[in-house]
Short mmCIF file of C-alpha atoms in Angstrom, two decimals:
data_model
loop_
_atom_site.label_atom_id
_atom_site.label_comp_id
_atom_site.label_asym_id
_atom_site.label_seq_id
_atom_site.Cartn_x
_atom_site.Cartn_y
_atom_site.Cartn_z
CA UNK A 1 -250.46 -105.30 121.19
CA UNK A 2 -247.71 -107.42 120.37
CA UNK A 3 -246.56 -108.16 116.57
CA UNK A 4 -245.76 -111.68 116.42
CA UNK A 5 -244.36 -112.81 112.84
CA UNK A 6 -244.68 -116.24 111.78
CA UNK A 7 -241.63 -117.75 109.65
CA UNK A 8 -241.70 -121.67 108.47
CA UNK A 9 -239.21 -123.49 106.16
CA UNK A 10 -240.60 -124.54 102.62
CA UNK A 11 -240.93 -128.18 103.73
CA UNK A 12 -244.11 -127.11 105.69
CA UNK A 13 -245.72 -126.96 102.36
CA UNK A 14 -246.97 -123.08 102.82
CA UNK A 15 -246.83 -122.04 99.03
CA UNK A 16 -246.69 -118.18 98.16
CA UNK A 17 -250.61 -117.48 97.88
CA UNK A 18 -250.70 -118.97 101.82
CA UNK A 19 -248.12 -116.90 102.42
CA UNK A 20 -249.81 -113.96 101.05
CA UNK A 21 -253.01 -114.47 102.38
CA UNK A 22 -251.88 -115.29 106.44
CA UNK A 23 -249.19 -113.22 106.66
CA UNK A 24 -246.26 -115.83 106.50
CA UNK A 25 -242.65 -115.36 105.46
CA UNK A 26 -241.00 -118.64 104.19
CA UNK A 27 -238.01 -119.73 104.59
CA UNK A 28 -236.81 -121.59 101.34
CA UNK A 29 -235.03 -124.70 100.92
CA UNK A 30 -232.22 -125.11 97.78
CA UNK A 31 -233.07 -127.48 94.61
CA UNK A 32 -230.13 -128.78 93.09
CA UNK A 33 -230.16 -129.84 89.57
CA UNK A 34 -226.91 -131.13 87.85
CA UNK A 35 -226.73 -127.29 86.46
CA UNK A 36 -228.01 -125.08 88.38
CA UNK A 37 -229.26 -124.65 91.74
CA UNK A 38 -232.69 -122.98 92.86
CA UNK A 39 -234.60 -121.28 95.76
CA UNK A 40 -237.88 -123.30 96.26
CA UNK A 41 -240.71 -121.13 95.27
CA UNK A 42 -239.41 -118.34 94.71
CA UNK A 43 -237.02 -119.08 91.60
CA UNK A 44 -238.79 -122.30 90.46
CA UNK A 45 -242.45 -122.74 90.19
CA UNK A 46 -243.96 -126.16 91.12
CA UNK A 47 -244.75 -126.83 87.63
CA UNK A 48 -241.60 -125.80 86.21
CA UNK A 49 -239.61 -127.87 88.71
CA UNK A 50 -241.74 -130.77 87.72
CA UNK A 51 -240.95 -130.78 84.27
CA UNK A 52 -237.09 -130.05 84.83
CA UNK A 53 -237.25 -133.05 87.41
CA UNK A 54 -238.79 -135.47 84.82
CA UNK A 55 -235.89 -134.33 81.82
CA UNK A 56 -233.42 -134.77 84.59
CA UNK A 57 -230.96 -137.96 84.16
CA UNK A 58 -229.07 -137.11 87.36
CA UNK A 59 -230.45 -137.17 91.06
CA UNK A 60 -232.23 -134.05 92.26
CA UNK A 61 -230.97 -132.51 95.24
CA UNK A 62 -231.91 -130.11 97.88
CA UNK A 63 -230.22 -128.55 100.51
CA UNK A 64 -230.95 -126.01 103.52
CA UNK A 65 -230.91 -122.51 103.22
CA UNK A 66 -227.86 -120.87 104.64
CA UNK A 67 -227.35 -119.75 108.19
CA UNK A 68 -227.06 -116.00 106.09
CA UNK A 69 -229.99 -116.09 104.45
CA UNK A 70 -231.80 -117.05 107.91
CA UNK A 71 -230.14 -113.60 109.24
CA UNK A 72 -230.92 -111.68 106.50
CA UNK A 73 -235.02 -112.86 106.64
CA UNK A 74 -234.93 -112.10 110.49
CA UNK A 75 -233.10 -109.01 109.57
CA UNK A 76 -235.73 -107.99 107.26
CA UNK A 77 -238.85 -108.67 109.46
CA UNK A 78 -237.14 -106.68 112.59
CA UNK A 79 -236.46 -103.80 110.47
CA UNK A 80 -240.16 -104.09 109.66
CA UNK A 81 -241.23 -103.65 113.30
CA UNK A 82 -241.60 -107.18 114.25
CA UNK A 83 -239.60 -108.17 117.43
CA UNK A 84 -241.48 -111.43 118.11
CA UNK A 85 -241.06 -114.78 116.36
CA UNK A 86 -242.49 -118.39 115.91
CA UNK A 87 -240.71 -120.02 113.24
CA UNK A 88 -242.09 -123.94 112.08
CA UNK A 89 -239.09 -126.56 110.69
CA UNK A 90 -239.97 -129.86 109.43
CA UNK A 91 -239.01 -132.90 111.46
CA UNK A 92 -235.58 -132.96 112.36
CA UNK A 93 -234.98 -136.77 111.24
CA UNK A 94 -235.25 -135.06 107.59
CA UNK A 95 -233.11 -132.14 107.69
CA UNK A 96 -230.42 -130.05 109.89
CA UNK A 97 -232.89 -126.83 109.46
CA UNK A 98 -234.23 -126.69 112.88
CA UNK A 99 -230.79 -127.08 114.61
CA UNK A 100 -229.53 -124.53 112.27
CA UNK A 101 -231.88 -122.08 112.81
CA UNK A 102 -231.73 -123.05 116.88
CA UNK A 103 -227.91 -122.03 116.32
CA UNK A 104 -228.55 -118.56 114.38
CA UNK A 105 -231.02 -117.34 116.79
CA UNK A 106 -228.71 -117.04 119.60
CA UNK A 107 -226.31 -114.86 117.59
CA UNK A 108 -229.58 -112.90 116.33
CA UNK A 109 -230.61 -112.01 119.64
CA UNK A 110 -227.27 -111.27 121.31
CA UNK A 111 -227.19 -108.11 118.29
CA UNK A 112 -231.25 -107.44 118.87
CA UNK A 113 -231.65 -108.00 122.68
CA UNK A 114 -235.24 -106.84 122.52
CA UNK A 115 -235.93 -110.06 119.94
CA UNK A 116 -237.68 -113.11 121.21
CA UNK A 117 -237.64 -115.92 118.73
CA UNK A 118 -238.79 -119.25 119.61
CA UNK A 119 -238.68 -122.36 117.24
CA UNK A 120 -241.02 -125.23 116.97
CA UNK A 121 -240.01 -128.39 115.25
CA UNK A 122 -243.43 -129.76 113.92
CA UNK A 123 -242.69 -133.03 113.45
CA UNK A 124 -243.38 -134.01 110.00
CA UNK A 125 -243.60 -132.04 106.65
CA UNK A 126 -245.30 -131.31 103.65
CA UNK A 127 -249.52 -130.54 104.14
CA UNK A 128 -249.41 -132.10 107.35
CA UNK A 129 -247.49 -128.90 108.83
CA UNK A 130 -249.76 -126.92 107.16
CA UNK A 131 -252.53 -126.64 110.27
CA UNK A 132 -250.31 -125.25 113.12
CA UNK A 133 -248.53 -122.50 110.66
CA UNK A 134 -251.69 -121.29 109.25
CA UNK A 135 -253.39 -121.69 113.27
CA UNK A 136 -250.27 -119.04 114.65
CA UNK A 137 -250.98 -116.93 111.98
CA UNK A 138 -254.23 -116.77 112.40
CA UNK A 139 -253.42 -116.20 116.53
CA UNK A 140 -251.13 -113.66 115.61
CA UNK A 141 -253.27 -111.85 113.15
CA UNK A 142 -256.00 -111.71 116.31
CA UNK A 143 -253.44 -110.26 118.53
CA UNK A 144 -252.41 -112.82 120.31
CA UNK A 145 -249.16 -112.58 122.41
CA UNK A 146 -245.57 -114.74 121.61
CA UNK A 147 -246.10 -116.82 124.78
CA UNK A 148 -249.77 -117.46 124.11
CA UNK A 149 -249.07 -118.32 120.13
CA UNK A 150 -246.08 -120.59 120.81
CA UNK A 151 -247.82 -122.80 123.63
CA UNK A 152 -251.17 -123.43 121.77
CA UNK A 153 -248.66 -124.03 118.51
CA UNK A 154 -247.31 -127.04 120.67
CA UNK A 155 -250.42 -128.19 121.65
CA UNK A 156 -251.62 -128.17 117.85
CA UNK A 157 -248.82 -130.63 117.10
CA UNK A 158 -251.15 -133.50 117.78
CA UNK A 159 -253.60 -132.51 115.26
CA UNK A 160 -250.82 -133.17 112.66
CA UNK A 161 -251.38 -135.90 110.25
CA UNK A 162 -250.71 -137.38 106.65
CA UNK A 163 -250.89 -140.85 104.93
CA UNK A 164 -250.80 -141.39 101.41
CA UNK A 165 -248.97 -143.38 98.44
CA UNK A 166 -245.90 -142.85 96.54
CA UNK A 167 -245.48 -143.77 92.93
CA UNK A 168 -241.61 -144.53 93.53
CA UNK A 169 -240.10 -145.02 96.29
CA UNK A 170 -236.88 -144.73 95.17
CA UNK A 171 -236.09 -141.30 95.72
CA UNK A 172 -237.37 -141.75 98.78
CA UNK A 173 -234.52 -143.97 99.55
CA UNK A 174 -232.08 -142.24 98.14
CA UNK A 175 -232.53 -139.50 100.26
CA UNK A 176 -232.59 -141.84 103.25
CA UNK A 177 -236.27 -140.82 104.03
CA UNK A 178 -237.19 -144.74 103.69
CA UNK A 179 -235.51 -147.87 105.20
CA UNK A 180 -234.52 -149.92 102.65
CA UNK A 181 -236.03 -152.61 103.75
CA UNK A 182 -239.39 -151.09 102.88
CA UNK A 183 -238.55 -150.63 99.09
CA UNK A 184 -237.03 -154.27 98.91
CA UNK A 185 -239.74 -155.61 99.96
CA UNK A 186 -242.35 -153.79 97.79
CA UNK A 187 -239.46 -154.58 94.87
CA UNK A 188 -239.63 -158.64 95.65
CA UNK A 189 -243.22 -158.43 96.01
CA UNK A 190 -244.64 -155.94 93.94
CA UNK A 191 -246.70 -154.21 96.76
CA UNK A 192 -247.38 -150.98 96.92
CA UNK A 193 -247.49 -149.35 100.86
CA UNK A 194 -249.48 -147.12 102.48
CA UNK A 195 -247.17 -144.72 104.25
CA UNK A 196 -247.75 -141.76 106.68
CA UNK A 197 -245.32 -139.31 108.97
CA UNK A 198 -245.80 -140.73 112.85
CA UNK A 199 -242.81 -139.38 114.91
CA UNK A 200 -241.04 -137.67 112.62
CA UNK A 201 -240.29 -140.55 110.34
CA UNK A 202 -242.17 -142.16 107.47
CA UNK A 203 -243.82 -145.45 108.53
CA UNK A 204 -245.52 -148.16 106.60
CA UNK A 205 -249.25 -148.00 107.84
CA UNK A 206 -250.48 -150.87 105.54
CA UNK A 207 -248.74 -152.97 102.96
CA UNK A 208 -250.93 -154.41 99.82
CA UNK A 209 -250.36 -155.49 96.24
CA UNK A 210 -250.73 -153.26 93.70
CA UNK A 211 -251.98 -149.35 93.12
CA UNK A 212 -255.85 -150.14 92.98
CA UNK A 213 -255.44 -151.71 96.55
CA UNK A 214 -253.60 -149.38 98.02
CA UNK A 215 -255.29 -146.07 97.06
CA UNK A 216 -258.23 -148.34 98.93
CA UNK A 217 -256.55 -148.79 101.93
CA UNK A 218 -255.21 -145.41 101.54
CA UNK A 219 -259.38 -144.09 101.81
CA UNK A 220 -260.23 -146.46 104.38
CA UNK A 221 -257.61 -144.73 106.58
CA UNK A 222 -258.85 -141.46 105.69
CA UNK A 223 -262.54 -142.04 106.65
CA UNK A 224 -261.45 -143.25 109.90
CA UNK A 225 -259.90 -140.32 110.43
CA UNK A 226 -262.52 -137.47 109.34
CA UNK A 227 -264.75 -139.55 111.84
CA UNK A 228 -262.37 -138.18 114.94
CA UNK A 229 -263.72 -134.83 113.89
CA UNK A 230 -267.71 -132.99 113.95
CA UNK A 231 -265.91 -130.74 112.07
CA UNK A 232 -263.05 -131.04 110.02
CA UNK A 233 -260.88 -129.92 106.99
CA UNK A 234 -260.10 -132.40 103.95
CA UNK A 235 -256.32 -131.10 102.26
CA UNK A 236 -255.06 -133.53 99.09
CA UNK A 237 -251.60 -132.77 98.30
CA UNK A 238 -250.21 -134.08 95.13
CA UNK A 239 -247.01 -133.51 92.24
CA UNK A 240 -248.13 -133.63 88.58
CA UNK A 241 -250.88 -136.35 90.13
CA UNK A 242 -254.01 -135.37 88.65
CA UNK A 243 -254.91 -138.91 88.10
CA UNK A 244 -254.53 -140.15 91.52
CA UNK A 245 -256.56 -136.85 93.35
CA UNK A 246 -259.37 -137.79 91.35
CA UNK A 247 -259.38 -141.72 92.63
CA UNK A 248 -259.20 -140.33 95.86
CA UNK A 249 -261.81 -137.40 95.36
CA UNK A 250 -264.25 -140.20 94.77
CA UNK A 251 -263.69 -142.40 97.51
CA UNK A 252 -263.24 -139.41 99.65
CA UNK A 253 -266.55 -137.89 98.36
CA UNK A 254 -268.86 -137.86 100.86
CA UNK A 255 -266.79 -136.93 103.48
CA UNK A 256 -265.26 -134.15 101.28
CA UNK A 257 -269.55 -132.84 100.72
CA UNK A 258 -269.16 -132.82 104.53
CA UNK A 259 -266.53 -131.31 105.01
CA UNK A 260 -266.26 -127.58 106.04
CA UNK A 261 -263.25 -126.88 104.16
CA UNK A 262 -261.61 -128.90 101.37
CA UNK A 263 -258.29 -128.15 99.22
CA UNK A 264 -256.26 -129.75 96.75
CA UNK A 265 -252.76 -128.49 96.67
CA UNK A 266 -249.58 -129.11 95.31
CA UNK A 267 -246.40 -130.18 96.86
CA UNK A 268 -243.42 -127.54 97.12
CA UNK A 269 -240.39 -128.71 95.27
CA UNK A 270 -238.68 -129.91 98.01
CA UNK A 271 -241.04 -132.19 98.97
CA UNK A 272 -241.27 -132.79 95.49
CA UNK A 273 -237.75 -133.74 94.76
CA UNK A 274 -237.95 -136.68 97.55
CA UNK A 275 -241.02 -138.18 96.60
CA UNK A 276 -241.21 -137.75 92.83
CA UNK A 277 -244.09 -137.34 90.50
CA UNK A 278 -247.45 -139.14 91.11
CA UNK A 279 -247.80 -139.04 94.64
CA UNK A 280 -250.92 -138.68 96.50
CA UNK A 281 -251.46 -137.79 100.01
CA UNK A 282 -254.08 -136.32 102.13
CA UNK A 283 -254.47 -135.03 105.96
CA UNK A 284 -257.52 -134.26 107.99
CA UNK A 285 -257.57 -131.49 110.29
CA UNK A 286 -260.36 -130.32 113.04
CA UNK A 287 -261.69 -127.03 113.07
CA UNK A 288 -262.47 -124.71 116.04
#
């Protein structure tokens, strides 16, 4: 039987108990603060990083992990027996990790020849990356083979989703995640849009005035979607947003009683960092 490990950048929004549970090494992004710099999850808690990101005067930055630190986690899992891989990257449009990693394999392989990595760019980020990471692990904890894992991974692309509301959208900006346009016009206008990941990108799915209206939209969206599905799985991501999961807990409650699996989960720092505190989002997945 073939050991296949699966590896996925932090931006896929696996946090360490996921990774515990399935079997999945991460891959963690950098968090830059004006004095110090830390590895996402692993040297800064979610909580912690919220609290240092609301003291903060000065813009929060992340960055990708080095091309070294990629070796060294390949490195590791080879010398543990492993000599398949399926590593997820968020979108390309919102970081160089996937090309990087692309890159590094190549030299990986030419020292391991009996390696065979292959790399799927999912897309999008945060939750909505969470279904086809936890879906190979869950292939490769059954035994399935490389080949097998990384073509059904592909195919599980399309089940990817997430829509939800940001409390700022600066940040969001400034990390050129957002036209401009977008936050102009919900600075002129007060309005407060519905966004989700389609291609890659953030897009504006709705556009309405004020919070109350758009956390509406925002469930009207949702149900719609949990209607695609007999069966499904209800995951609300959020960053120090206790407030907003519960407005969306209740307009979300019947279809979360009917759901087959429900979660509320928090947002890794580097998702964190680009979309501030207060954010609510939410995706729908099928199951079997």
């Amino acid at each position: 039987m073939e050991k296949v490990k699966i590896i996925a950048d932090s931006g896929c929004n696996i946090d360490l108990d996921m990774a515990k549970e399935y079997d999945i090494s991460i891959l963690p992004f950098n968090i830059n603060f004006k004095d110090k710099s830390y590895t996402d999850l692993y040297e800064l808690s979610r909580e912690d990083f919220f609290i240092k990101y609301k003291e903060s005067k000065e813009r929060v930055t992340t960055s990708m992990p080095s091309p070294g630190k990629f070796l060294k986690l390949l490195e590791e899992e080879y010398q543990e027996g492993y000599r398949n891989f399926v590593i997820f990257s968020i979108t390309k449009k919102f970081s160089g990790i996937y090309q990087m990693m692309d890159m590094m394999k190549e030299e990986f392989v030419e020292e391991n020849p009996d390696a065979r990595i292959k790399i799927i760019d999912t897309n999008t980020a945060t939750i909505a990356a969470i279904y086809p990471v936890i879906k190979a692990a869950i292939y490769a904890k059954d035994g399935m083979g490389l080949d097998e894992i990384y073509k059904k991974s592909l195919d599980n692309l399309k089940y990817c989703n997430v829509a939800g509301v940001v409390k700022n959208l600066d940040a969001l900006v400034r990390g050129g995640r957002l036209p401009k346009t977008i936050a102009k016009l919900a600075n002129l206008i007060s309005f407060s849009p519905v966004l989700c990941i389609e291609d890659g990108e953030i897009k504006l799915i709705k556009k309405v005035t004020g919070k109350k209206k758009s956390y509406k939209e925002l469930i009207k969206y949702l149900k719609k979607l949990c209607k695609k599905y007999k069966d499904y799985q209800i995951i609300i991501g959020g960053a120090d947003s206790g407030e907003e999961i519960e407005i969306l807990k209740e307009g979300l409650s019947s279809e979360i009683e009917n759901a087959l699996d429900f979660k509320i989960i928090d947002v890794t720092a580097v998702i964190g960092s680009h979309l501030g505190d207060g954010v609510i989002f939410c995706s729908i997945f099928p199951i079997n």
